[in-house]
DNA sequence: GTTGACCTTCCAGTTACTGGAGGCACCATC
DNA sequence: GATGGTGCCTCCAGTAACTGGAAGGTCAAC
């Protein structure tokens, strides 16, 4: 199979598939004309990668997961460990974003959003209410 | 003030401050010895940047926000627009992460995490339950 | 034999920094 | 005036995971 077909099947852009070959995640064969020639197993791998990436796993996670997948002697504990670390990463990000969201939505609500220059958003960013912008807030 | 003092005051690493000068967000003076010489207004600007970045605004957002902040004729609507777009970006990310989290935590719970090779996480990524890995799921 | 789709490689750009090398500047001390 | 330590300078490279584009080869159809 050529890269275009594999792109259609796996849902990954051809560019991405080439990149994955570059970094050693897949190793398709080559036809005599120089075209990459993908086997079913390559397509399977790429689909696996697509789903792992969709779950937010890093490329290095994906590399480890592929290795574990290939190893029928693996302990599921190793897979679970990777997933748990990733889950915590996600939780961290969600927490961070949720905090940002809270502050930001508060500010957006407070802003009139009209033609006047007065703006609580800018005021907050500039800490205009703060007398001494160099010390930590006391509250 | 030298860059080290400003770094302490603003909470930004010196490296980041230099980078911000590079991309034109601040323009400190120079002393005769070539050192950057920061005024109070520069420090204020950098603290502004630090807070905007902490809220997740992109550098380009920050550039716009600084410009609006400097413009006393601004309409708060412009500021609000930037903030609202950013808020939607955040909501999008939270939604995405929340979905990932749901799937992932489901899989993690299903995985024994012991010495045996059987692993629902890998099974899911490989879509082993799927007879035809090339079509969309029917359910 | 030429069009057009598809494939190739290679290089550069994206975001927002961060690390490090190599080298002055400054201050204190001997 | 030499030395040591810290701080500052510039410039280059690397990060994560692609993505876009240029320049050019291949293939099937007409």
PDB file of C-alpha atoms in Angstrom, chain A residues 1-12 17 38-40 42-44 46-47 51, chain B residues 130 132-136:
ATOM      1  CA  UNK A   1       0.000   0.000   0.000  1.00  0.00           C
ATOM      2  CA  UNK A   2       1.169   3.516  -0.739  1.00  0.00           C
ATOM      3  CA  UNK A   3       1.233   6.274   1.823  1.00  0.00           C
ATOM      4  CA  UNK A   4      -1.948   7.911   0.542  1.00  0.00           C
ATOM      5  CA  UNK A   5      -4.009   4.784   1.118  1.00  0.00           C
ATOM      6  CA  UNK A   6      -2.529   4.343   4.562  1.00  0.00           C
ATOM      7  CA  UNK A   7      -3.277   7.965   5.370  1.00  0.00           C
ATOM      8  CA  UNK A   8      -6.908   7.363   4.433  1.00  0.00           C
ATOM      9  CA  UNK A   9      -7.096   4.141   6.409  1.00  0.00           C
ATOM     10  CA  UNK A  10      -5.367   5.357   9.537  1.00  0.00           C
ATOM     11  CA  UNK A  11      -6.702   8.881   9.517  1.00  0.00           C
ATOM     12  CA  UNK A  12      -3.189  10.274   9.854  1.00  0.00           C
ATOM     13  CA  UNK A  17       3.294   9.089   8.732  1.00  0.00           C
ATOM     14  CA  UNK A  38       3.059  -0.433   3.893  1.00  0.00           C
ATOM     15  CA  UNK A  39       1.966  -3.810   5.164  1.00  0.00           C
ATOM     16  CA  UNK A  40      -1.202  -4.500   7.136  1.00  0.00           C
ATOM     17  CA  UNK A  42       2.175  -1.036   9.530  1.00  0.00           C
ATOM     18  CA  UNK A  43      -1.353   0.213   9.059  1.00  0.00           C
ATOM     19  CA  UNK A  44      -2.323  -1.408  12.331  1.00  0.00           C
ATOM     20  CA  UNK A  46      -0.280   3.628  12.675  1.00  0.00           C
ATOM     21  CA  UNK A  47      -3.885   3.312  13.749  1.00  0.00           C
ATOM     22  CA  UNK A  51      -5.495   6.446  18.968  1.00  0.00           C
TER      23      UNK A  51
ATOM     24  CA  UNK B 130     -12.797  -4.506  16.098  1.00  0.00           C
ATOM     25  CA  UNK B 132     -12.613  -4.368  10.469  1.00  0.00           C
ATOM     26  CA  UNK B 133     -10.053  -1.760  11.404  1.00  0.00           C
ATOM     27  CA  UNK B 134     -10.555   0.545   8.486  1.00  0.00           C
ATOM     28  CA  UNK B 135     -14.181   1.401   8.654  1.00  0.00           C
ATOM     29  CA  UNK B 136     -15.851   3.641  11.140  1.00  0.00           C
TER      30      UNK B 136
END
